[in-house]
């Protein structure tokens, strides 16, 4: 029997498990599937942990999410086609839920069947090599500190790429008297109440962590961008300046001449695609981009079609794109989709990479990833979902952010699965301090 290993039980790994479950429900004979998850529970980044650094076994903590994190895009854009929000919550809910609510939704889809039994928890894949037409996987049972090996016909890498921080160094850091941390280790904005905070970066983490610090009472927030400013209309107490030049004692000196006394520096400088557990010849090497090269249809490793990577793209689309990838990958692994010749594969990858390199603005990037997802969607039996509506929602959301970065999360969108419209939340985001599921759902 064909044997498949899935590395990681975050949203991507769970999409893969769900795809096989759905095929089985239709009466198809599915391969043997084993999922390795190095944490004690499933959900990936959505499985919040207070820990930073390493866990009780000495293993680096993969979690990068923090308290009071709310969805930064409309939930309707990530909705599962086969499990709507209405089905899970039994009523329409607002469009920008906090982390605990999305976690509940992700797990709701996979909790009922037999999926959890296929996951080996507290089990870390330490090596993946290809020999004699099989993948040999070594894995560590963290609880018992024992290593084992097993052979598989296919490997699905679903280990995420927002867990290993990229940490640059600036002059003066070693003598800075305050705290320096990466967004990976940021857990609670309360820590920065009354402080002068420097945030470096100009992407989603910089935007959201700066806003969190503002919301929870930081005295001032100075954001240092490197290439392009985010350019939002920042509220009083926040400003965006050009690139940190150096630190001099507690003073941060920026390239545009701005000087700011600082108590803390938060590096929102992104993450590394880091796969030390995969043999170098099989290892994806890329920066965070919309179309990493060497992946056919964004998932099949060009040099060995039995190796699949899920969710390795920079992401506008998330959960339903992961599903489209997983459903497609399942059909490749089950022999229902035949891959074209090496030349065609190469041309297809080059076509997408070349298109990606010409993108100039968020609207074009949204179009690009929507086209990619739609193409995949058409290649499997993943249920009907309105990607044109999702495209429209993403563009509207971008414009809401430009209008007012403090209020975009108060807006409402319609479902691409059921058509129902999310009600306006009972409390505007900037005043909603309690992010529990109970309060959000008004239970
Ligand atoms: C701070 C932050 C906020 C975000 N907010 C949103 C949001 O609001 N909306 C949204 O749609 N997306 C958001 N994202 C994007 C996020 O990438 C996806 O939502 C999603 O979590 C990606 O799923 P994944 O399965 O690819 O990776 P992950 O969620 O990272 O899961 C990977 C899993 O693999 C496991 N693993 C890793 N290595 C090994 C190994 N060697 N052996 C065994 N197991 C391993 C990890 O323990 C983890 O459980 C956010 C990301 C970050 C960093
Ligand atoms: N739900 C939420 O609210 C929420 C919150 C946070 C994050 N997220 C998610 O988390 C994921 C990761 O986002 P991210 O912002 O951490 O990573 P990212 O999107 O990859 O952005 C990395 C940022 O780091 C900057 N950078 C890199 N090196 C730098 C240096 N040496 N000095 C200064 N800046 C540097 C980059 O700037 P350049 O452009 O100049 O290269 C870029 O702005 C995304 O999917 C996002 O949606 C969601």
Coordinates of C-alpha atoms and ligand atoms in Angstrom, one line a residue:
X1 CA 0.0 0.0 0.0
X2 CA 1.2 3.5 -0.8
X3 CA 2.5 5.3 2.3
X4 CA 2.4 9.1 2.7
X5 CA 4.1 11.2 5.4
X6 CA 2.7 14.7 6.2
X7 CA 5.1 16.9 8.2
X8 CA 3.1 19.3 10.3
X9 CA -0.5 19.5 11.6
X10 CA -1.1 23.2 11.1
X11 CA -3.8 24.4 8.6
X12 CA -1.9 23.0 5.6
X13 CA -1.3 19.5 7.2
X14 CA -5.0 19.5 8.2
X15 CA -6.1 20.4 4.7
X16 CA -4.1 17.4 3.4
X17 CA -5.7 15.1 6.0
X18 CA -9.1 16.5 5.2
X19 CA -8.6 16.0 1.4
X20 CA -7.9 12.3 2.0
X21 CA -10.8 11.9 4.3
X22 CA -13.2 13.4 1.7
X23 CA -11.9 11.0 -0.9
X24 CA -12.4 8.1 1.5
X25 CA -16.0 9.2 2.2
X26 CA -16.7 9.0 -1.6
X27 CA -15.7 5.4 -1.5
X28 CA -12.1 5.8 -2.8
X29 CA -9.3 3.6 -1.4
X30 CA -6.9 6.1 0.1
X31 CA -3.2 5.5 0.9
X32 CA -1.9 5.0 4.4
X33 CA -1.2 8.4 5.9
X34 CA 0.9 9.4 8.9
X35 CA 1.2 13.0 10.0
X36 CA 4.1 14.1 12.2
X37 CA 3.5 17.1 14.5
X38 CA 6.2 18.3 16.8
X39 CA 3.8 20.1 19.1
X40 CA 1.5 18.5 21.7
X41 CA -1.6 19.6 19.8
X42 CA -2.8 20.5 16.3
X43 CA -3.6 23.9 14.7
X44 CA 0.0 25.1 13.9
X45 CA 0.4 28.8 14.5
X46 CA -3.2 29.1 15.6
X47 CA -2.4 26.8 18.6
X48 CA -1.3 29.8 20.8
X49 CA 1.6 29.2 23.2
X50 CA 2.8 31.6 25.9
X51 CA 6.3 30.0 25.4
X52 CA 9.1 31.7 23.6
X53 CA 12.6 30.3 23.0
X54 CA 12.5 26.6 23.4
X55 CA 9.9 24.2 24.8
X56 CA 10.3 21.7 27.7
X57 CA 12.2 19.3 25.4
X58 CA 14.7 22.0 24.2
X59 CA 13.0 22.2 20.8
X60 CA 12.6 25.7 19.3
X61 CA 9.0 27.0 19.8
X62 CA 7.4 27.4 16.4
X63 CA 4.5 29.7 17.6
X64 CA 4.5 33.3 16.3
X65 CA 1.0 34.4 17.3
X66 CA 0.3 36.7 20.2
X67 CA -2.5 37.5 22.6
X68 CA -5.2 39.8 21.2
X69 CA -4.4 38.8 17.6
X70 CA -7.4 39.3 15.4
X71 CA -7.7 38.1 11.8
X72 CA -6.0 40.7 9.6
X73 CA -8.2 39.9 6.6
X74 CA -11.9 39.2 6.2
X75 CA -12.7 35.7 7.4
X76 CA -14.8 35.3 4.3
X77 CA -11.6 35.3 2.2
X78 CA -10.3 32.2 4.0
X79 CA -13.5 30.3 4.4
X80 CA -13.4 26.5 3.8
X81 CA -15.7 25.6 0.8
X82 CA -16.7 22.3 2.5
X83 CA -17.3 23.7 6.0
X84 CA -18.7 27.2 6.2
X85 CA -18.6 29.6 9.2
X86 CA -22.4 29.4 9.3
X87 CA -22.2 25.6 9.6
X88 CA -19.6 25.8 12.4
X89 CA -21.1 28.6 14.5
X90 CA -24.7 28.0 13.5
X91 CA -25.2 31.7 12.8
X92 CA -23.4 34.4 10.8
X93 CA -20.5 36.0 12.8
X94 CA -18.6 39.2 12.2
X95 CA -15.9 39.3 9.5
X96 CA -12.8 39.9 11.6
X97 CA -12.6 37.3 14.4
X98 CA -9.9 37.0 17.0
X99 CA -7.5 34.1 17.0
X100 CA -9.4 31.8 19.4
X101 CA -12.5 32.0 17.2
X102 CA -10.6 31.0 14.0
X103 CA -8.8 28.3 15.9
X104 CA -12.2 26.9 17.0
X105 CA -13.3 27.0 13.3
X106 CA -10.2 25.3 12.0
X107 CA -10.5 22.5 14.5
X108 CA -14.3 22.1 14.1
X109 CA -13.8 20.8 10.5
X110 CA -11.4 18.0 11.5
X111 CA -12.6 17.0 15.0
X112 CA -15.5 14.8 14.0
X113 CA -13.9 12.0 12.0
X114 CA -10.8 9.9 12.3
X115 CA -8.2 12.5 11.4
X116 CA -6.6 13.0 14.8
X117 CA -5.7 9.3 15.0
X118 CA -3.4 9.8 12.0
X119 CA -1.3 12.4 13.8
X120 CA 1.8 11.5 15.9
X121 CA 2.0 14.4 18.4
X122 CA 5.2 15.5 20.1
X123 CA 7.0 13.9 17.2
X124 CA 9.6 15.9 15.2
X125 CA 10.8 15.0 11.8
X126 CA 14.6 15.3 12.0
X127 CA 15.7 14.0 8.6
X128 CA 14.2 13.2 5.2
X129 CA 16.3 11.5 2.5
X130 CA 15.4 9.9 -0.8
X131 CA 17.0 6.5 -1.5
X132 CA 15.9 3.4 -3.5
X133 CA 12.7 5.1 -4.7
X134 CA 11.5 5.8 -1.1
X135 CA 11.8 8.6 1.4
X136 CA 13.4 7.6 4.6
X137 CA 12.2 9.8 7.4
X138 CA 13.8 9.9 10.9
X139 CA 11.7 11.2 13.7
X140 CA 12.1 12.0 17.3
X141 CA 9.5 11.1 19.9
X142 CA 10.2 14.2 22.1
X143 CA 8.4 12.8 25.2
X144 CA 10.6 9.6 25.3
X145 CA 13.6 11.0 23.6
X146 CA 13.7 8.1 21.1
X147 CA 14.5 8.3 17.4
X148 CA 12.9 6.0 14.8
X149 CA 12.9 5.6 11.0
X150 CA 10.3 4.7 8.5
X151 CA 10.0 4.6 4.7
X152 CA 7.3 6.5 2.7
X153 CA 6.4 6.7 -1.0
X154 CA 5.4 10.4 -0.8
X155 CA 6.3 13.3 1.6
X156 CA 4.1 16.3 2.1
X157 CA 6.0 19.2 3.8
X158 CA 3.4 21.3 5.7
X159 CA 5.7 22.7 8.3
X160 CA 4.9 26.4 7.7
X161 CA 7.3 29.2 7.0
X162 CA 6.5 31.8 9.7
X163 CA 8.3 30.2 12.6
X164 CA 12.0 30.8 12.2
X165 CA 12.7 34.5 12.6
X166 CA 15.0 36.6 10.4
X167 CA 17.0 38.7 12.9
X168 CA 19.2 41.4 11.4
X169 CA 21.7 43.4 13.5
X170 CA 22.1 47.1 13.7
X171 CA 25.0 49.1 15.1
X172 CA 24.5 49.9 18.8
X173 CA 22.3 46.9 19.6
X174 CA 24.7 45.2 22.0
X175 CA 24.8 48.3 24.2
X176 CA 21.1 49.3 23.9
X177 CA 19.7 49.4 27.5
X178 CA 16.1 48.3 26.7
X179 CA 14.6 45.1 25.3
X180 CA 15.1 43.9 21.7
X181 CA 12.9 41.2 20.4
X182 CA 11.6 39.7 17.1
X183 CA 7.9 39.7 16.4
X184 CA 8.2 35.8 16.7
X185 CA 8.7 36.3 20.4
X186 CA 6.1 39.1 20.9
X187 CA 3.2 37.8 23.0
X188 CA 1.5 40.6 24.9
X189 CA 1.3 44.3 24.0
X190 CA 0.5 45.1 27.7
X191 CA 4.3 44.7 28.2
X192 CA 4.8 48.0 26.3
X193 CA 2.3 50.2 28.1
X194 CA 3.8 53.6 28.7
X195 CA 6.9 52.8 26.7
X196 CA 8.5 54.3 23.6
X197 CA 8.6 51.5 21.1
X198 CA 10.5 51.2 17.8
X199 CA 9.1 48.7 15.3
X200 CA 11.2 47.8 12.3
X201 CA 9.6 46.5 9.1
X202 CA 6.8 47.5 6.8
X203 CA 4.7 44.4 6.4
X204 CA 1.8 42.8 8.3
X205 CA 3.7 42.1 11.5
X206 CA 5.0 45.7 11.7
X207 CA 1.6 47.1 11.0
X208 CA -0.3 44.9 13.5
X209 CA 2.2 44.9 16.3
X210 CA 2.6 48.7 16.1
X211 CA -1.2 49.0 16.3
X212 CA -1.4 46.5 19.2
X213 CA 1.1 48.6 21.1
X214 CA -0.9 51.7 20.4
X215 CA -4.1 50.1 21.4
X216 CA -2.7 48.8 24.7
X217 CA -1.2 52.1 25.8
X218 CA 2.4 52.5 24.5
X219 CA 3.6 56.0 24.9
X220 CA 4.9 56.3 21.3
X221 CA 5.5 54.0 18.4
X222 CA 8.1 54.8 15.7
X223 CA 8.0 52.5 12.7
X224 CA 11.2 52.2 10.6
X225 CA 10.7 51.0 7.1
X226 CA 13.5 49.8 4.8
X227 CA 12.2 50.0 1.2
X228 CA 8.6 51.3 1.1
X229 CA 6.6 52.9 3.9
X230 CA 3.2 51.3 4.6
X231 CA 1.8 54.9 4.3
X232 CA -1.3 54.5 6.4
X233 CA -2.8 57.5 8.3
X234 CA -1.4 56.6 11.6
X235 CA -3.1 57.8 14.8
X236 CA -1.6 60.3 17.2
X237 CA 1.4 58.8 18.9
X238 CA 2.5 56.7 15.9
X239 CA 4.8 57.7 13.0
X240 CA 6.6 56.0 10.2
X241 CA 10.2 57.0 9.3
X242 CA 12.9 55.8 7.0
X243 CA 15.2 52.9 8.1
X244 CA 17.2 52.6 11.3
X245 CA 20.7 53.7 10.9
X246 CA 22.1 53.0 14.4
X247 CA 21.4 53.0 18.1
X248 CA 23.3 55.3 20.4
X249 CA 22.6 54.3 24.0
X250 CA 18.8 54.4 24.2
X251 CA 18.5 56.7 21.2
X252 CA 17.4 55.3 17.8
X253 CA 18.8 57.3 14.9
X254 CA 17.1 56.9 11.5
X255 CA 18.4 57.5 8.0
X256 CA 16.1 60.4 7.5
X257 CA 17.6 62.2 10.5
X258 CA 14.8 61.3 13.0
X259 CA 16.0 60.6 16.5
X260 CA 13.8 58.9 19.1
X261 CA 14.5 57.7 22.6
X262 CA 13.4 54.1 22.9
X263 CA 12.6 51.6 25.6
X264 CA 12.1 48.6 23.3
X265 CA 12.8 47.5 19.7
X266 CA 10.6 45.0 18.0
X267 CA 12.0 43.5 14.9
X268 CA 9.2 42.8 12.5
X269 CA 11.7 41.7 9.9
X270 CA 10.1 38.5 8.6
X271 CA 10.9 34.8 8.7
X272 CA 13.1 32.3 7.0
X273 CA 12.0 29.3 4.9
X274 CA 14.0 26.8 7.0
X275 CA 13.9 23.1 6.5
X276 CA 16.9 21.6 8.2
X277 CA 15.0 18.3 8.4
X278 CA 15.0 17.8 4.6
X279 CA 18.0 16.6 2.6
X280 CA 19.6 19.5 0.7
X281 CA 18.8 18.1 -2.7
X282 CA 15.1 18.2 -1.8
X283 CA 15.1 21.4 0.1
X284 CA 13.1 24.5 -1.0
X285 CA 15.2 27.6 -0.8
X286 CA 13.3 30.8 -1.2
X287 CA 12.5 34.1 0.3
X288 CA 8.9 35.0 1.2
X289 CA 7.3 35.4 -2.2
X290 CA 4.0 34.7 -4.1
X291 CA 5.5 32.0 -6.4
X292 CA 8.6 30.2 -5.0
X293 CA 10.4 28.6 -7.9
X294 CA 10.8 24.8 -8.4
X295 CA 7.3 24.1 -7.3
X296 CA 4.9 22.9 -10.1
X297 CA 1.5 24.4 -9.5
X298 CA 3.0 25.9 -6.4
X299 CA 3.2 22.4 -4.7
X300 CA 5.0 19.6 -6.6
X301 CA 8.8 19.6 -6.2
X302 CA 10.2 19.9 -9.8
X303 CA 13.1 17.5 -9.3
X304 CA 11.1 14.8 -7.5
X305 CA 7.4 14.6 -8.1
X306 CA 6.8 12.5 -5.0
X307 CA 7.7 15.5 -2.8
X308 CA 5.0 18.0 -2.1
X309 CA 5.2 21.4 -0.4
X310 CA 2.0 23.1 0.9
X311 CA 1.5 26.7 1.8
X312 CA 5.0 27.9 1.0
X313 CA 3.8 31.1 -0.8
X314 CA 3.5 34.5 0.7
X315 CA -0.2 34.7 1.5
X316 CA -3.2 36.8 0.7
X317 CA -5.3 33.6 0.3
X318 CA -4.8 31.2 3.1
X319 CA -7.1 28.3 4.2
X320 CA -9.0 27.7 1.0
X321 CA -5.9 28.1 -1.1
X322 CA -4.2 25.5 1.2
X323 CA -7.3 23.3 0.5
X324 CA -7.0 23.7 -3.2
X325 CA -3.3 22.8 -3.0
X326 CA -4.1 19.7 -0.8
X327 CA -7.0 18.5 -3.0
X328 CA -4.7 18.8 -6.1
X329 CA -1.8 17.1 -4.3
X330 CA -4.0 14.3 -3.2
X331 CA -5.1 13.6 -6.7
X332 CA -1.5 13.7 -7.9
X333 CA -0.5 11.2 -5.2
X334 CA -3.5 9.0 -5.9
X335 CA -2.6 8.9 -9.6
X336 CA -5.8 10.7 -10.7
X337 CA -3.9 13.7 -12.1
X338 CA -1.0 12.9 -14.5
X339 CA 1.8 15.4 -14.5
X340 CA 3.0 16.7 -17.9
X341 CA 6.5 16.4 -19.3
X342 CA 9.5 18.0 -17.6
X343 CA 9.6 20.7 -20.3
X344 CA 6.0 21.6 -19.8
X345 CA 6.5 21.7 -16.0
X346 CA 9.5 23.9 -16.4
X347 CA 7.7 26.3 -18.8
X348 CA 4.7 26.5 -16.4
X349 CA 6.9 27.4 -13.4
X350 CA 8.8 30.0 -15.4
X351 CA 5.6 31.5 -16.7
X352 CA 4.2 32.1 -13.1
X353 CA 7.6 33.2 -11.7
X354 CA 7.9 35.8 -14.6
X355 CA 4.4 37.1 -14.0
X356 CA 5.1 37.4 -10.3
X357 CA 8.2 39.4 -10.9
X358 CA 6.2 42.0 -12.8
X359 CA 3.7 42.7 -10.0
X360 CA 3.7 46.3 -8.8
X361 CA 0.9 46.8 -6.3
X362 CA -1.4 44.9 -3.9
X363 CA -4.3 44.8 -6.3
X364 CA -2.1 43.0 -8.9
X365 CA -0.8 40.7 -6.2
X366 CA -4.3 39.8 -5.2
X367 CA -5.2 39.1 -8.8
X368 CA -2.1 37.0 -9.3
X369 CA -2.8 34.7 -6.3
X370 CA -6.5 34.6 -7.1
X371 CA -5.7 33.4 -10.6
X372 CA -3.3 30.8 -9.2
X373 CA -5.9 29.5 -6.7
X374 CA -8.7 29.4 -9.3
X375 CA -6.5 27.4 -11.7
X376 CA -5.8 24.8 -8.9
X377 CA -9.5 24.8 -7.8
X378 CA -10.5 23.7 -11.3
X379 CA -8.2 20.7 -11.2
X380 CA -9.9 18.8 -8.4
X381 CA -13.3 18.2 -6.9
X382 CA -12.8 20.8 -4.1
X383 CA -16.3 22.1 -3.6
X384 CA -17.7 25.3 -5.2
X385 CA -16.6 28.6 -3.8
X386 CA -16.8 32.1 -5.3
X387 CA -13.2 33.2 -5.8
X388 CA -14.3 36.2 -7.8
X389 CA -16.1 37.4 -4.7
X390 CA -13.0 36.8 -2.6
X391 CA -10.9 38.8 -5.1
X392 CA -13.4 41.7 -4.7
X393 CA -13.4 41.4 -0.9
X394 CA -9.5 41.5 -0.8
X395 CA -9.4 44.7 -2.9
X396 CA -12.1 46.3 -0.8
X397 CA -10.3 45.4 2.4
X398 CA -7.1 46.9 1.0
X399 CA -9.0 50.2 0.4
X400 CA -10.6 50.1 3.8
X401 CA -7.1 49.9 5.3
X402 CA -6.0 52.9 3.3
X403 CA -9.1 54.9 4.4
X404 CA -8.6 54.2 8.1
X405 CA -6.2 51.6 9.6
X406 CA -8.0 51.7 12.9
X407 CA -11.5 50.9 11.6
X408 CA -11.0 48.4 8.7
X409 CA -11.7 45.5 11.1
X410 CA -15.2 46.9 11.9
X411 CA -16.4 46.3 8.3
X412 CA -18.5 43.4 7.1
X413 CA -18.3 41.1 4.1
X414 CA -20.4 38.3 2.5
X415 CA -19.6 34.6 2.4
X416 CA -18.3 33.1 -0.8
X417 CA -19.8 29.8 0.3
X418 CA -23.2 30.6 1.8
X419 CA -23.8 34.2 0.7
X420 CA -24.6 35.3 4.3
X421 CA -23.4 38.7 5.4
X422 CA -21.3 39.0 8.5
X423 CA -23.0 41.2 11.1
X424 CA -21.2 44.3 12.4
X425 CA -19.3 43.3 15.6
X426 CA -20.8 44.7 18.9
X427 CA -17.6 46.6 19.8
X428 CA -15.2 48.4 17.4
X429 CA -11.8 46.7 17.2
X430 CA -9.9 49.6 18.7
X431 CA -12.1 49.4 21.9
X432 CA -12.4 45.6 22.0
X433 CA -9.8 44.5 24.7
X434 CA -11.3 41.1 25.4
X435 CA -10.5 38.7 22.5
X436 CA -12.2 35.6 24.0
X437 CA -14.5 33.5 21.9
X438 CA -17.2 33.9 24.5
X439 CA -17.2 37.7 24.4
X440 CA -16.8 37.8 20.6
X441 CA -19.8 35.6 20.0
X442 CA -21.7 37.4 22.7
X443 CA -22.4 34.1 24.6
Ligands
LIG1 C1 1.8 36.3 13.4 C2 1.0 35.7 12.3 C3 -0.4 36.0 12.2 C4 -1.1 35.4 11.1 N1 -2.4 35.8 11.0 C5 -3.1 35.3 10.0 C6 -4.5 35.7 9.8 O1 -5.0 36.5 10.6 N2 -5.2 35.1 8.8 C7 -4.6 34.1 8.0 O2 -5.4 33.6 7.2 N3 -3.4 33.8 8.1 C8 -2.6 34.3 9.1 N4 -1.3 34.0 9.2 C9 -0.7 33.1 8.2 C10 -0.4 31.7 8.6 O3 0.7 31.4 7.9 C11 -1.5 30.7 8.2 O4 -2.8 31.1 8.7 C12 -1.3 29.2 8.6 O5 -1.0 29.1 10.0 C13 -0.2 28.5 7.8 O6 -0.4 27.2 8.0 P1 0.8 26.1 7.9 O7 0.2 24.8 8.1 O8 1.4 26.3 6.5 O9 1.9 26.5 8.9 P2 1.9 26.5 10.5 O10 0.6 27.1 11.0 O11 3.1 27.2 10.9 O12 1.9 25.0 10.9 C14 3.1 24.2 10.7 C15 3.1 23.0 11.7 O13 4.2 22.2 11.4 C16 4.8 21.7 12.6 N5 6.2 21.4 12.3 C17 7.2 22.2 11.8 N6 8.3 21.5 11.6 C18 8.1 20.2 12.0 C19 8.9 19.1 12.1 N7 10.2 19.1 11.7 N8 8.3 17.9 12.5 C20 7.0 17.9 12.9 N9 6.2 19.0 12.8 C21 6.7 20.2 12.4 C22 4.7 22.9 13.5 O14 4.8 22.6 14.9 C23 3.3 23.5 13.1 O15 2.3 22.9 14.0 C24 -0.5 34.5 10.3 C25 0.9 34.2 10.4 C26 1.6 34.8 11.4 C27 3.0 34.5 11.6
LIG2 N1 -3.5 38.5 11.9 C1 -2.7 39.4 12.0 O1 -3.0 40.5 12.3 C2 -1.2 39.3 11.6 C3 -0.3 40.0 12.3 C4 1.1 39.8 11.9 C5 1.4 39.0 10.9 N2 0.5 38.3 10.2 C6 0.9 37.4 9.1 O2 2.2 37.0 9.3 C7 2.8 36.7 8.1 C8 4.3 37.3 8.1 O3 4.3 38.7 8.1 P1 5.6 39.5 8.5 O4 5.3 40.9 8.4 O5 6.1 38.9 9.7 O6 6.7 39.1 7.4 P2 6.8 39.6 5.8 O7 5.5 39.9 5.3 O8 7.7 38.6 5.2 O9 7.6 41.0 5.9 C9 8.9 41.1 6.4 C10 9.2 42.5 6.5 O10 10.6 42.6 7.1 C11 11.2 43.7 6.5 N3 12.7 43.5 6.6 C12 13.4 42.4 6.3 N4 14.7 42.7 6.6 C13 14.8 43.9 7.2 C14 15.8 44.7 7.7 N5 17.1 44.2 7.7 N6 15.5 45.9 8.2 C15 14.2 46.4 8.2 N7 13.2 45.7 7.7 C16 13.5 44.5 7.2 C17 10.7 43.7 5.1 O11 11.0 44.9 4.5 P3 11.3 45.2 2.9 O12 9.9 45.3 2.3 O13 12.0 46.5 3.0 O14 12.1 44.0 2.4 C18 9.2 43.4 5.3 O15 8.5 44.6 5.5 C19 1.9 37.2 7.0 O16 1.2 36.2 6.4 C20 0.9 38.1 7.8 O17 -0.3 38.1 7.2 C21 -0.8 38.5 10.5

